[in-house]
PDB file of N, CA and C in Angstrom:
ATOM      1  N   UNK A  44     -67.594  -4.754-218.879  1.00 93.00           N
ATOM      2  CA  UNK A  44     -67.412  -6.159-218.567  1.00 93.00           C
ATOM      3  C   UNK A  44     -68.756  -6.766-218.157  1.00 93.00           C
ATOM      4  N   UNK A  45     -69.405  -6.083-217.203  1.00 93.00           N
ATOM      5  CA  UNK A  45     -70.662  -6.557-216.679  1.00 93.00           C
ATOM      6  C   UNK A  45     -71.417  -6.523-218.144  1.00 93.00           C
ATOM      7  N   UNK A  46     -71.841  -5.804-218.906  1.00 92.00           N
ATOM      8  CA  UNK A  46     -73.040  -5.594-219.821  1.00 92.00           C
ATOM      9  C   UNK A  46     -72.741  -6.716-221.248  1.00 92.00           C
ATOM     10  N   UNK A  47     -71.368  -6.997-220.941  1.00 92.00           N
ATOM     11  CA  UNK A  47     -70.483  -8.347-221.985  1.00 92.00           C
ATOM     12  C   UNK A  47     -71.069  -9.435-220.982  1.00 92.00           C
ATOM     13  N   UNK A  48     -70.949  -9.130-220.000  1.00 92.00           N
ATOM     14  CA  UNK A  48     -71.270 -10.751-219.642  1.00 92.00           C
ATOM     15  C   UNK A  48     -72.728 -11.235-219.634  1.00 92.00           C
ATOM     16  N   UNK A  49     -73.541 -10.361-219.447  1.00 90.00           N
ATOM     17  CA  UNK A  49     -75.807 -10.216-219.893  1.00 90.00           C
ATOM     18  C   UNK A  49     -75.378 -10.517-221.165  1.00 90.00           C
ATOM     19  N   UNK A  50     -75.040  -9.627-221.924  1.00 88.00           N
ATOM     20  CA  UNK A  50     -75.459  -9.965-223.546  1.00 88.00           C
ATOM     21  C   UNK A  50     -74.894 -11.334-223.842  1.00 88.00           C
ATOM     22  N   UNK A  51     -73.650 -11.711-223.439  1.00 90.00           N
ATOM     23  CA  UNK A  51     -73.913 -13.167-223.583  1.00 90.00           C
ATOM     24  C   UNK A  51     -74.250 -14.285-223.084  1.00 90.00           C
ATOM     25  N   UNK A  52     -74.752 -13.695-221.853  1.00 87.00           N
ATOM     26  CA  UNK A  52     -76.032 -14.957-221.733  1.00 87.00           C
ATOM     27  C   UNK A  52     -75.020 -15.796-220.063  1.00 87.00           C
ATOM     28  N   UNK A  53     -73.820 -14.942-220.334  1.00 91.00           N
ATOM     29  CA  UNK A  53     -73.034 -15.659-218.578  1.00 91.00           C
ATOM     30  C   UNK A  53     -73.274 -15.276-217.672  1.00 91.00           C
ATOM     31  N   UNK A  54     -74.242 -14.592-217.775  1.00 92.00           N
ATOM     32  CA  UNK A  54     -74.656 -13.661-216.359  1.00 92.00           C
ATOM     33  C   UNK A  54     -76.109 -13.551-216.570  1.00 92.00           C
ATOM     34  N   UNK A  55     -76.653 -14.188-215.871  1.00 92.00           N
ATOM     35  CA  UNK A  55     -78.226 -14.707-216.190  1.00 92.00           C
ATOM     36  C   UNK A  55     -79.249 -13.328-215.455  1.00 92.00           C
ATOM     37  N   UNK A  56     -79.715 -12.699-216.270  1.00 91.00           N
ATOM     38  CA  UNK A  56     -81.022 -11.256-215.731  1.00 91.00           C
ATOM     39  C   UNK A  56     -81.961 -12.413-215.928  1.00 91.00           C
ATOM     40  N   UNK A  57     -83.001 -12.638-214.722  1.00 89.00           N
ATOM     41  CA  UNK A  57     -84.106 -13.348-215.598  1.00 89.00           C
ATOM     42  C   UNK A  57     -85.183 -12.292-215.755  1.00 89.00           C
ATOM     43  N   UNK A  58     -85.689 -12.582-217.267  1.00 83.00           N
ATOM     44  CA  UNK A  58     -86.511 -11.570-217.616  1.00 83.00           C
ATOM     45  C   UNK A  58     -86.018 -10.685-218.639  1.00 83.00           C
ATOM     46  N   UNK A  59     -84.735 -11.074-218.641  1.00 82.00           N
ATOM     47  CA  UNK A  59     -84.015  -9.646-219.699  1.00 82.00           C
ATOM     48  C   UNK A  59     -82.925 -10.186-220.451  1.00 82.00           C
ATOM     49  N   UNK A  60     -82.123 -11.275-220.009  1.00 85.00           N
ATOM     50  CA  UNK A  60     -81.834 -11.786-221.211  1.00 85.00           C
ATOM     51  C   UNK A  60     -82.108 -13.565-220.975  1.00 85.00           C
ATOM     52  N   UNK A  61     -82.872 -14.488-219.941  1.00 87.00           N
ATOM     53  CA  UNK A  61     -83.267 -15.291-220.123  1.00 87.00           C
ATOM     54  C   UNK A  61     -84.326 -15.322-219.781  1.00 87.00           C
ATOM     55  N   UNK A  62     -85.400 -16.633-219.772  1.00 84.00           N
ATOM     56  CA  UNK A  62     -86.868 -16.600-219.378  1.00 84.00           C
ATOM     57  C   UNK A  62     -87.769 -15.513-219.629  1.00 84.00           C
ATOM     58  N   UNK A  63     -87.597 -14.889-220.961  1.00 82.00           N
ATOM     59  CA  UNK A  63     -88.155 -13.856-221.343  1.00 82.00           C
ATOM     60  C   UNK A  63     -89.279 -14.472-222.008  1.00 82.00           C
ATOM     61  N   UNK A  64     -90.293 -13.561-221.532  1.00 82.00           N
ATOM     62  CA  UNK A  64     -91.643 -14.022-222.220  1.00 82.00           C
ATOM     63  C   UNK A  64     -92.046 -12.995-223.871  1.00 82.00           C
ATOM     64  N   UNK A  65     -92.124 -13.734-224.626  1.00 79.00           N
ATOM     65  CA  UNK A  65     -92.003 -13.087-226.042  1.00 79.00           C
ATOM     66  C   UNK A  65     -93.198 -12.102-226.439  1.00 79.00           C
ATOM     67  N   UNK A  66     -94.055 -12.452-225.822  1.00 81.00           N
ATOM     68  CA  UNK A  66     -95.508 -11.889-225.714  1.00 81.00           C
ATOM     69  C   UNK A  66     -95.400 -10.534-224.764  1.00 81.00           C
ATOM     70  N   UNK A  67     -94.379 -10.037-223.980  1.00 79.00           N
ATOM     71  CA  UNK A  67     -94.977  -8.913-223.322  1.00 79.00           C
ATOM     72  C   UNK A  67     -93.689  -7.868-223.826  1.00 79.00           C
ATOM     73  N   UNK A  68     -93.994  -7.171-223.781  1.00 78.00           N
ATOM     74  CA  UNK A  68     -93.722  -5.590-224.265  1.00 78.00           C
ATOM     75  C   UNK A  68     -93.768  -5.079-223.741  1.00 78.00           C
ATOM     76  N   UNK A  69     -92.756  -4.573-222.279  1.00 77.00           N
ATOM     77  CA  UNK A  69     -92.644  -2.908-221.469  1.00 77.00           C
ATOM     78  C   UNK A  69     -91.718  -2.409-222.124  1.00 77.00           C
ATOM     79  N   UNK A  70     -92.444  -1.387-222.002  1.00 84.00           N
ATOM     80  CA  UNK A  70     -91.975  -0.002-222.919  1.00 84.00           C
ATOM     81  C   UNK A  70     -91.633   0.662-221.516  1.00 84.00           C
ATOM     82  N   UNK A  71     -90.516   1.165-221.493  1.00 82.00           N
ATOM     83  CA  UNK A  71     -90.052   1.929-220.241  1.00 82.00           C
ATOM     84  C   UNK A  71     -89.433   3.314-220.860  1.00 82.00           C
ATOM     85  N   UNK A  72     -90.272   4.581-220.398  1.00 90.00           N
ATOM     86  CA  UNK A  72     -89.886   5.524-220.884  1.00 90.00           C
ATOM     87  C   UNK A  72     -88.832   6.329-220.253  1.00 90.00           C
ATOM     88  N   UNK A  73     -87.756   7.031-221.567  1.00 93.00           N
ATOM     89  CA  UNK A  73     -86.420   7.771-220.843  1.00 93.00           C
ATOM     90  C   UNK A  73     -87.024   8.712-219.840  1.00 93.00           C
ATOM     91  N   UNK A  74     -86.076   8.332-219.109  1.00 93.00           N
ATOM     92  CA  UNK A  74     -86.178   9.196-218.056  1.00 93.00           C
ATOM     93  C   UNK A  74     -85.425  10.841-218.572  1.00 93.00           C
ATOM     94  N   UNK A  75     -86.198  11.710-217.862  1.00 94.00           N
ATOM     95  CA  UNK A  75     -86.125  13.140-218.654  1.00 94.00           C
ATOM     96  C   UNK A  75     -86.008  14.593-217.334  1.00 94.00           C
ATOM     97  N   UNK A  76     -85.018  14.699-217.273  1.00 94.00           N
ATOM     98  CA  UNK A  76     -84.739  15.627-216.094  1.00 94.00           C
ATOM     99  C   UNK A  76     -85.350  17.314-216.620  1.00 94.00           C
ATOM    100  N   UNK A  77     -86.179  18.279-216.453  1.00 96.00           N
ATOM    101  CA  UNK A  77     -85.633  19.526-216.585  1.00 96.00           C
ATOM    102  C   UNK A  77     -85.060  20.237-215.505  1.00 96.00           C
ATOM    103  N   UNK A  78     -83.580  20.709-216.598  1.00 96.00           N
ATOM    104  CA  UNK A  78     -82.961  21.600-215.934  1.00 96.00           C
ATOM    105  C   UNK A  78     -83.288  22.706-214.909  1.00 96.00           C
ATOM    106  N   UNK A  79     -84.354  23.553-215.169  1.00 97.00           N
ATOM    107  CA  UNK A  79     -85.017  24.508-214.396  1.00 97.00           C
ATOM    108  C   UNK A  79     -85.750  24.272-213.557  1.00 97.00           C
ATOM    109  N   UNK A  80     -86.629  23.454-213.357  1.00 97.00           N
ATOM    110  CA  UNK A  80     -87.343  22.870-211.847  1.00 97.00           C
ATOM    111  C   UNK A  80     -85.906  22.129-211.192  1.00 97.00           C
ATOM    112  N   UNK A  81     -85.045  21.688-211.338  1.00 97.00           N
ATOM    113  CA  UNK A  81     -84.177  21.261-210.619  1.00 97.00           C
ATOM    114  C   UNK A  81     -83.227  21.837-209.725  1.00 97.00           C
ATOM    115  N   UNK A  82     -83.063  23.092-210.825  1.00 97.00           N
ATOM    116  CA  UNK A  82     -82.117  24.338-210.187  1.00 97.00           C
ATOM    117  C   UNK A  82     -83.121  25.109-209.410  1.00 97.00           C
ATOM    118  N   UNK A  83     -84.307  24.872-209.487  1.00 98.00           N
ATOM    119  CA  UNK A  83     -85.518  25.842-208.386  1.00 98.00           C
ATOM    120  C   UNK A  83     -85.386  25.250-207.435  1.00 98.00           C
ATOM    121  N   UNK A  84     -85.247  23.583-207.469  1.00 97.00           N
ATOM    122  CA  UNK A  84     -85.280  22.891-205.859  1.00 97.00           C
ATOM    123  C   UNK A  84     -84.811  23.595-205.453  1.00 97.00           C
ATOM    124  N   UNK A  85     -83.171  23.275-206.122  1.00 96.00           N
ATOM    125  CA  UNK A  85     -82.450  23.283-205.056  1.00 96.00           C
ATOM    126  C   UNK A  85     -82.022  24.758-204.771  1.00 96.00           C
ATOM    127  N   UNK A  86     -81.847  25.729-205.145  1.00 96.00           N
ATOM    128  CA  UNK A  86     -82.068  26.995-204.759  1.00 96.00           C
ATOM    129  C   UNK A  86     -83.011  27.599-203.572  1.00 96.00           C
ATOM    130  N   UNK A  87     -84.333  26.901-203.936  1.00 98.00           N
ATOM    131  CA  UNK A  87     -85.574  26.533-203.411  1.00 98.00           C
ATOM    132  C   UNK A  87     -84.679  25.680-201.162  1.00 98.00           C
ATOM    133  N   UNK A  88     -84.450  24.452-201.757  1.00 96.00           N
ATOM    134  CA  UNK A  88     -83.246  24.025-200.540  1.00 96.00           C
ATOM    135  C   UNK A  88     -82.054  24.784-199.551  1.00 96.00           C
ATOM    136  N   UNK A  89     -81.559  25.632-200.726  1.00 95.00           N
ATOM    137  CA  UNK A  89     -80.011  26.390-199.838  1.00 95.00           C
ATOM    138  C   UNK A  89     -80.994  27.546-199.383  1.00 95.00           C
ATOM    139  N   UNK A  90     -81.931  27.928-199.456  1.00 96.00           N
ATOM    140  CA  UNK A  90     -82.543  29.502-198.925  1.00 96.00           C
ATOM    141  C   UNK A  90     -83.242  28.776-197.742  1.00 96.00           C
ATOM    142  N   UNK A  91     -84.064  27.282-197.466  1.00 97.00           N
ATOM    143  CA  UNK A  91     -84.486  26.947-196.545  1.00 97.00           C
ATOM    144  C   UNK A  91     -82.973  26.286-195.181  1.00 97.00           C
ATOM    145  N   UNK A  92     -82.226  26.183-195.896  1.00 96.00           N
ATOM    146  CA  UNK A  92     -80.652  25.898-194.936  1.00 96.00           C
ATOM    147  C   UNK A  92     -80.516  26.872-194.839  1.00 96.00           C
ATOM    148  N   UNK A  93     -80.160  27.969-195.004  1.00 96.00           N
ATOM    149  CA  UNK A  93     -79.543  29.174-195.092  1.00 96.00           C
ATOM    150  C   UNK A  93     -80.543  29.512-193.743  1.00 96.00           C
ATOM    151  N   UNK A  94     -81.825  30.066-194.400  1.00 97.00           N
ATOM    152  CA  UNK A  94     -82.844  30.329-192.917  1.00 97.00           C
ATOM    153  C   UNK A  94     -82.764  29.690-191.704  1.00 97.00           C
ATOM    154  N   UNK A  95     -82.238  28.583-191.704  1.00 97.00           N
ATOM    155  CA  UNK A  95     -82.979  27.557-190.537  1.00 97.00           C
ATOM    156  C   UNK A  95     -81.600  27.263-189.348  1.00 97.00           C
ATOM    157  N   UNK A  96     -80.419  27.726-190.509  1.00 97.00           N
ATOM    158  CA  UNK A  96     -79.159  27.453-190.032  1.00 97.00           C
ATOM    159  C   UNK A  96     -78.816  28.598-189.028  1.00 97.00           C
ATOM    160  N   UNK A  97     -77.635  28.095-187.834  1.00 97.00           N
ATOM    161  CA  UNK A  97     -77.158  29.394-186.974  1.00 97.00           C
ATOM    162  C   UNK A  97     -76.354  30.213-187.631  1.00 97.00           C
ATOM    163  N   UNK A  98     -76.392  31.133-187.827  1.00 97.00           N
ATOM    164  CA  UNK A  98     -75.589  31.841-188.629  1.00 97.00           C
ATOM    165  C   UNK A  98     -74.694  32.560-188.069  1.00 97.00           C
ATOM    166  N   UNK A  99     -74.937  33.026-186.676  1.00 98.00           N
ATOM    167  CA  UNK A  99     -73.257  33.324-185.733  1.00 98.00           C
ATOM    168  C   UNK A  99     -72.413  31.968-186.215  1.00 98.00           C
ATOM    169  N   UNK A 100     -73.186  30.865-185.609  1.00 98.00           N
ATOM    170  CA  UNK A 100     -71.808  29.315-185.233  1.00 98.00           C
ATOM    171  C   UNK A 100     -71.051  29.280-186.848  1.00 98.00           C
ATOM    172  N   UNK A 101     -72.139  29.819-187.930  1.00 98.00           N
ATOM    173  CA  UNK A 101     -71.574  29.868-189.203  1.00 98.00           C
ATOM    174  C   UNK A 101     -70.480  30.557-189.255  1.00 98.00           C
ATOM    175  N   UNK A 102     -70.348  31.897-189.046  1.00 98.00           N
ATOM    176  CA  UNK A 102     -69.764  33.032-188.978  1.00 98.00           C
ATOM    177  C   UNK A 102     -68.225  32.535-188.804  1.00 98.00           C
ATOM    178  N   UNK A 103     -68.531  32.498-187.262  1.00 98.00           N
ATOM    179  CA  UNK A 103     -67.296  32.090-186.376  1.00 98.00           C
ATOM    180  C   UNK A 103     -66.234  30.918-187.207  1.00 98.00           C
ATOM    181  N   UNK A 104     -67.272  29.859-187.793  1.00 98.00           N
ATOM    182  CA  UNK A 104     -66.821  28.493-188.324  1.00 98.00           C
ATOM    183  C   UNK A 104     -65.909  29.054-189.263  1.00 98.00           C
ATOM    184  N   UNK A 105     -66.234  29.812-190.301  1.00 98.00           N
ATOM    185  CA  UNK A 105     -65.542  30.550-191.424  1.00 98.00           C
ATOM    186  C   UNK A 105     -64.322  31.425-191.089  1.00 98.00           C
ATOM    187  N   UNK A 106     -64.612  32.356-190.005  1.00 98.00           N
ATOM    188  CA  UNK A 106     -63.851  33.052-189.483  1.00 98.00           C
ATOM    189  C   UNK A 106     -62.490  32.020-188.797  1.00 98.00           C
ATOM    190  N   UNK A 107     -62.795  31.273-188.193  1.00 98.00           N
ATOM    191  CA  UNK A 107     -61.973  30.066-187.665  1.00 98.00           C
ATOM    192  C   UNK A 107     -61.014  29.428-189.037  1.00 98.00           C
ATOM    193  N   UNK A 108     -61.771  29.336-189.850  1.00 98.00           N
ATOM    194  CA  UNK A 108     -61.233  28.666-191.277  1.00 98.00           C
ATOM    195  C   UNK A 108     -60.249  29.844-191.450  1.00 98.00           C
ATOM    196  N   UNK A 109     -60.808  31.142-191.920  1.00 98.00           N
ATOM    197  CA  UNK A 109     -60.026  32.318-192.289  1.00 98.00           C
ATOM    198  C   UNK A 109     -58.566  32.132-192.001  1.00 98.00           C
ATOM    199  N   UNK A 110     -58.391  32.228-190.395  1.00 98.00           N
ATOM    200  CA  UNK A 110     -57.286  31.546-189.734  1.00 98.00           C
ATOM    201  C   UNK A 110     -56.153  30.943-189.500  1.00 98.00           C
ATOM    202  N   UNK A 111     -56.981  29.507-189.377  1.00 98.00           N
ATOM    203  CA  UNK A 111     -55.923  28.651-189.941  1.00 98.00           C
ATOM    204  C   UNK A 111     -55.675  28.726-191.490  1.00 98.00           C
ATOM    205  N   UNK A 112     -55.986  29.839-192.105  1.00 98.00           N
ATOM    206  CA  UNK A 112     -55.211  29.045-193.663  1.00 98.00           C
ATOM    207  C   UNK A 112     -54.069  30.407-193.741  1.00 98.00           C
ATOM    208  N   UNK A 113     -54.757  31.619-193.054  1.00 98.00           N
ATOM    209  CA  UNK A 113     -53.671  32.409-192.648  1.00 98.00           C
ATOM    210  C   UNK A 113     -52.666  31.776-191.880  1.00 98.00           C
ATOM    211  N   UNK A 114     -52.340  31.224-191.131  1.00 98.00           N
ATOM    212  CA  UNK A 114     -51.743  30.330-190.373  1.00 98.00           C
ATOM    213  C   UNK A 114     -51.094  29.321-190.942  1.00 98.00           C
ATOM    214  N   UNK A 115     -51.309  29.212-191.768  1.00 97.00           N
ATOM    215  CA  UNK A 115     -50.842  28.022-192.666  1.00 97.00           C
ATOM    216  C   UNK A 115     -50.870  26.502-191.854  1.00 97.00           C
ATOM    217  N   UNK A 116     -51.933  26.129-191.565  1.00 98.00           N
ATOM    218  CA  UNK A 116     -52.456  25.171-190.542  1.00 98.00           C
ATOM    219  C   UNK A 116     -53.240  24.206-190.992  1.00 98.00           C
ATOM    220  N   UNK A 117     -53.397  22.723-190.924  1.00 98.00           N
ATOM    221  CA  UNK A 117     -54.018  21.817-191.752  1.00 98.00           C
ATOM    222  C   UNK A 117     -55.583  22.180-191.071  1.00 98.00           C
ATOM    223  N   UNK A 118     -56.103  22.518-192.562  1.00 98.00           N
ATOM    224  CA  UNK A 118     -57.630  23.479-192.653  1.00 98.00           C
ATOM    225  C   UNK A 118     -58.894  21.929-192.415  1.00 98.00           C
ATOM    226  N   UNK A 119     -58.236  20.824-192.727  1.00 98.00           N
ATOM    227  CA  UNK A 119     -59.544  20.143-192.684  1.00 98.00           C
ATOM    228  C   UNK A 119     -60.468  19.984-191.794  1.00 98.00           C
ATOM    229  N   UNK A 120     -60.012  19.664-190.321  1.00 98.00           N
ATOM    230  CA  UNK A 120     -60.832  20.143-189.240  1.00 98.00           C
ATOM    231  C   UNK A 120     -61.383  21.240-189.143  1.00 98.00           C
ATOM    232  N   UNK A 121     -60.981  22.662-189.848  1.00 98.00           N
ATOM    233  CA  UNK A 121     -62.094  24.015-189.686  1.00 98.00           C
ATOM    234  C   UNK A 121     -62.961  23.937-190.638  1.00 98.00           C
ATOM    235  N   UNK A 122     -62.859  22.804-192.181  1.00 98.00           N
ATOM    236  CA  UNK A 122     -63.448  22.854-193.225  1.00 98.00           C
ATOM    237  C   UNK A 122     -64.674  22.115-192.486  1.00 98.00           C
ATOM    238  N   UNK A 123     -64.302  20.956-191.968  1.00 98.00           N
ATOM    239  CA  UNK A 123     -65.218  20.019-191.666  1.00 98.00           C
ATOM    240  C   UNK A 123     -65.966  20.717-190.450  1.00 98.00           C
ATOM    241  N   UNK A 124     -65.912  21.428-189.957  1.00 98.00           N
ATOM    242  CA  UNK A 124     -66.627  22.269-188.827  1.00 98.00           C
ATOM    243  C   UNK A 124     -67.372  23.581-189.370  1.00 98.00           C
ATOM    244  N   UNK A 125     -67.039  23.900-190.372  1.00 98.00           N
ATOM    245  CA  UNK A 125     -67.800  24.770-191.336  1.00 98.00           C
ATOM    246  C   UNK A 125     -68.990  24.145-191.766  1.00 98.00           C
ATOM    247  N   UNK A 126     -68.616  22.891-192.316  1.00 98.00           N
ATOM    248  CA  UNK A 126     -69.916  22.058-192.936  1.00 98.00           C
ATOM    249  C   UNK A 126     -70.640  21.597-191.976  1.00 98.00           C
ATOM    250  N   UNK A 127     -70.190  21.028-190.667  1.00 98.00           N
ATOM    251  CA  UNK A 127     -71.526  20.934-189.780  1.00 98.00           C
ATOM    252  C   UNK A 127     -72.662  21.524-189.493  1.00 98.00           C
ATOM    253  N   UNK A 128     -71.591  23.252-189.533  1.00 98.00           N
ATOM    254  CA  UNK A 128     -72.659  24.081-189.118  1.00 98.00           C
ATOM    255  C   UNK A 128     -73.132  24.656-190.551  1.00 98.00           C
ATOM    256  N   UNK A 129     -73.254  24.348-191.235  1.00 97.00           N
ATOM    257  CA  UNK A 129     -74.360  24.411-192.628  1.00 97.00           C
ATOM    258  C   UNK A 129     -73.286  25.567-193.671  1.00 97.00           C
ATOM    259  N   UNK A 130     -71.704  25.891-193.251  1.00 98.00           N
ATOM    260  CA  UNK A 130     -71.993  26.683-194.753  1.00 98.00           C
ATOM    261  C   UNK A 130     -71.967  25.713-195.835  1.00 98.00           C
ATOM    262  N   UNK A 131     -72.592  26.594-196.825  1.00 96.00           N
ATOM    263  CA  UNK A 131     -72.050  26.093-197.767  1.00 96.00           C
ATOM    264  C   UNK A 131     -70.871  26.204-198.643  1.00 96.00           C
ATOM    265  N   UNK A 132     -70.220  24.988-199.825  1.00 96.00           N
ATOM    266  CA  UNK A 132     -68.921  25.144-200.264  1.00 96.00           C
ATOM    267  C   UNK A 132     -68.495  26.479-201.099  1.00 96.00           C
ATOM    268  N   UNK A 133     -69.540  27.383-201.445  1.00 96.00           N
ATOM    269  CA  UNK A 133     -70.063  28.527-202.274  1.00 96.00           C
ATOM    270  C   UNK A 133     -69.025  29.376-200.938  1.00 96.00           C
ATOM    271  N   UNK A 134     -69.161  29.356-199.422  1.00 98.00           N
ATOM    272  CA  UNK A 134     -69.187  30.139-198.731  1.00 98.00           C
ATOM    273  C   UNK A 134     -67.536  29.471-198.358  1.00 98.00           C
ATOM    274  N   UNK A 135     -67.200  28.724-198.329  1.00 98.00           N
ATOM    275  CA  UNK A 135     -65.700  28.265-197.710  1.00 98.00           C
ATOM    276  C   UNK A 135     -64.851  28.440-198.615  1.00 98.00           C
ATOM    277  N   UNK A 136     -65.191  28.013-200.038  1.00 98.00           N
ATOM    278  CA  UNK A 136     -64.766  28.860-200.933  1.00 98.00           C
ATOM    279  C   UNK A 136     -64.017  30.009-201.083  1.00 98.00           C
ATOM    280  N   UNK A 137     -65.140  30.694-200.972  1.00 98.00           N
ATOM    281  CA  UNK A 137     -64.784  31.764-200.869  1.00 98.00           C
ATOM    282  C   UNK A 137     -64.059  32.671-199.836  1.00 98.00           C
ATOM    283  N   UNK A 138     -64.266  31.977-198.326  1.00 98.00           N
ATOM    284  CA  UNK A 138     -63.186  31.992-197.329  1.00 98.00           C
ATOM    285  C   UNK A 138     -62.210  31.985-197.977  1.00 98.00           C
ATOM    286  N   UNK A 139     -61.827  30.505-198.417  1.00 98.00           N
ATOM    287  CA  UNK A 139     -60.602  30.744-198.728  1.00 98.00           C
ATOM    288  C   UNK A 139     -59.534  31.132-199.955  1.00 98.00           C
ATOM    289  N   UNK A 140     -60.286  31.827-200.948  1.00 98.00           N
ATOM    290  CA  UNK A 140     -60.216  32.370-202.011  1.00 98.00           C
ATOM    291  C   UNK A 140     -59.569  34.033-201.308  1.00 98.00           C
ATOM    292  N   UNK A 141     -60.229  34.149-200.367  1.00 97.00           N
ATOM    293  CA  UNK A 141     -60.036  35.114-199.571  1.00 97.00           C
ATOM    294  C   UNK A 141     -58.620  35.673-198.572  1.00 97.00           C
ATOM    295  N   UNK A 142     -57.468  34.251-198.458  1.00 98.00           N
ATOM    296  CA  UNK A 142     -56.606  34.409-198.231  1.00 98.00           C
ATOM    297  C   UNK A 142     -55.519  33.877-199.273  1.00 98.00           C
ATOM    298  N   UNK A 143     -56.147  32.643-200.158  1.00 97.00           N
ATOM    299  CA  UNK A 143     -55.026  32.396-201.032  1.00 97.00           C
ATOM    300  C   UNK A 143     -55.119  32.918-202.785  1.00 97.00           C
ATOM    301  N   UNK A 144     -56.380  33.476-202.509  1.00 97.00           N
ATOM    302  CA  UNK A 144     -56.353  34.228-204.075  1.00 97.00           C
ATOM    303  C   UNK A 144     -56.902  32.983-204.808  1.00 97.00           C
ATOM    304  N   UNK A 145     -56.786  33.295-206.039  1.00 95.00           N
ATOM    305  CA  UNK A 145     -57.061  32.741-207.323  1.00 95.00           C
ATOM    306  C   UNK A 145     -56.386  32.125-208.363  1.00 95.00           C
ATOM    307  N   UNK A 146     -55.671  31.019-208.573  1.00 93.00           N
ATOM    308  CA  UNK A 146     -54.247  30.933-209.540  1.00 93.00           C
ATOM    309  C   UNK A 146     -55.255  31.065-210.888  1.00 93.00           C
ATOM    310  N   UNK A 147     -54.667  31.621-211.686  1.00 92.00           N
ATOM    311  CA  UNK A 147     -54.589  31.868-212.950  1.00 92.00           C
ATOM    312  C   UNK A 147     -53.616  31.460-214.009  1.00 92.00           C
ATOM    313  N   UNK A 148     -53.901  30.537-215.043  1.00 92.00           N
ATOM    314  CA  UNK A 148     -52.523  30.047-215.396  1.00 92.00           C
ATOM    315  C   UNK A 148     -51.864  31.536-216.198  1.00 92.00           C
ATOM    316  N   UNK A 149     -50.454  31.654-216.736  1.00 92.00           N
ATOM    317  CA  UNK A 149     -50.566  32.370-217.465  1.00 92.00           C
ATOM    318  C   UNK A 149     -50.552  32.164-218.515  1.00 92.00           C
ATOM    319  N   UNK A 150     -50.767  32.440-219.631  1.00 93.00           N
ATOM    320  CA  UNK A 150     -51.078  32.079-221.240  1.00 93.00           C
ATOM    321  C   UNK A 150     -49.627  32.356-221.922  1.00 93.00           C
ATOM    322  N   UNK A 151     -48.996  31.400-222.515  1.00 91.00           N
ATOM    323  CA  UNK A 151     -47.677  31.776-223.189  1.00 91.00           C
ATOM    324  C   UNK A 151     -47.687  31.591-224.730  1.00 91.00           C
ATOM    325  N   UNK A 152     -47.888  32.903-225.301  1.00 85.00           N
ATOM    326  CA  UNK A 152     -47.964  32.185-226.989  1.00 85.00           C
ATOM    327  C   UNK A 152     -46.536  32.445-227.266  1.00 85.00           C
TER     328      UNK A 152
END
């Protein structure tokens, strides 16, 4: 809807589709992500959290999660107390993969 309403001219960009000066030419080049310096950040990132983070208050946080889902207890307050203290979703996850398993559909031919 928005990019219908620029191209026809009801929604005024100045510079881009009115008061355009015919004489200038920016060339704006695609923007170009690589995959592999990106996944280094941030790999590069979770090993500097990981280090810097308490890793008992972690522990406990998870262990607390463990818990309540054994418990069958609304987990969002232990989820959200997990993430304060830095785990990551890799790690709550897997908490709780840890008491409720894995569904798998089953395949019916």
């Amino acid at each position: 809807e928005f990019q219908r309403r620029v191209e026809s001219g009801e929604f005024v960009i100045v510079g881009v589709n009115r008061y355009v000066d015919p004489e200038e030419k920016i060339e704006v080049p695609p923007f170009k992500v690589d995959p592999m310096e990106v996944q280094k950040e941030q790999i590069a990132f979770l090993q500097k959290v990981k280090a810097e983070r308490d890793s008992d208050a972690v522990r406990r946080a998870l262990e607390d999660l463990r818990k309540a889902a054994e418990e069958n207890r609304n987990l969002m307050p232990y989820i959200l107390e997990a993430v304060r203290r830095y785990a990551t979703e890799g790690e709550i996850v897997e908490t709780l993969k840890s008491v409720y398993g894995v569904y798998e559909e089953r395949v019916i031919v």
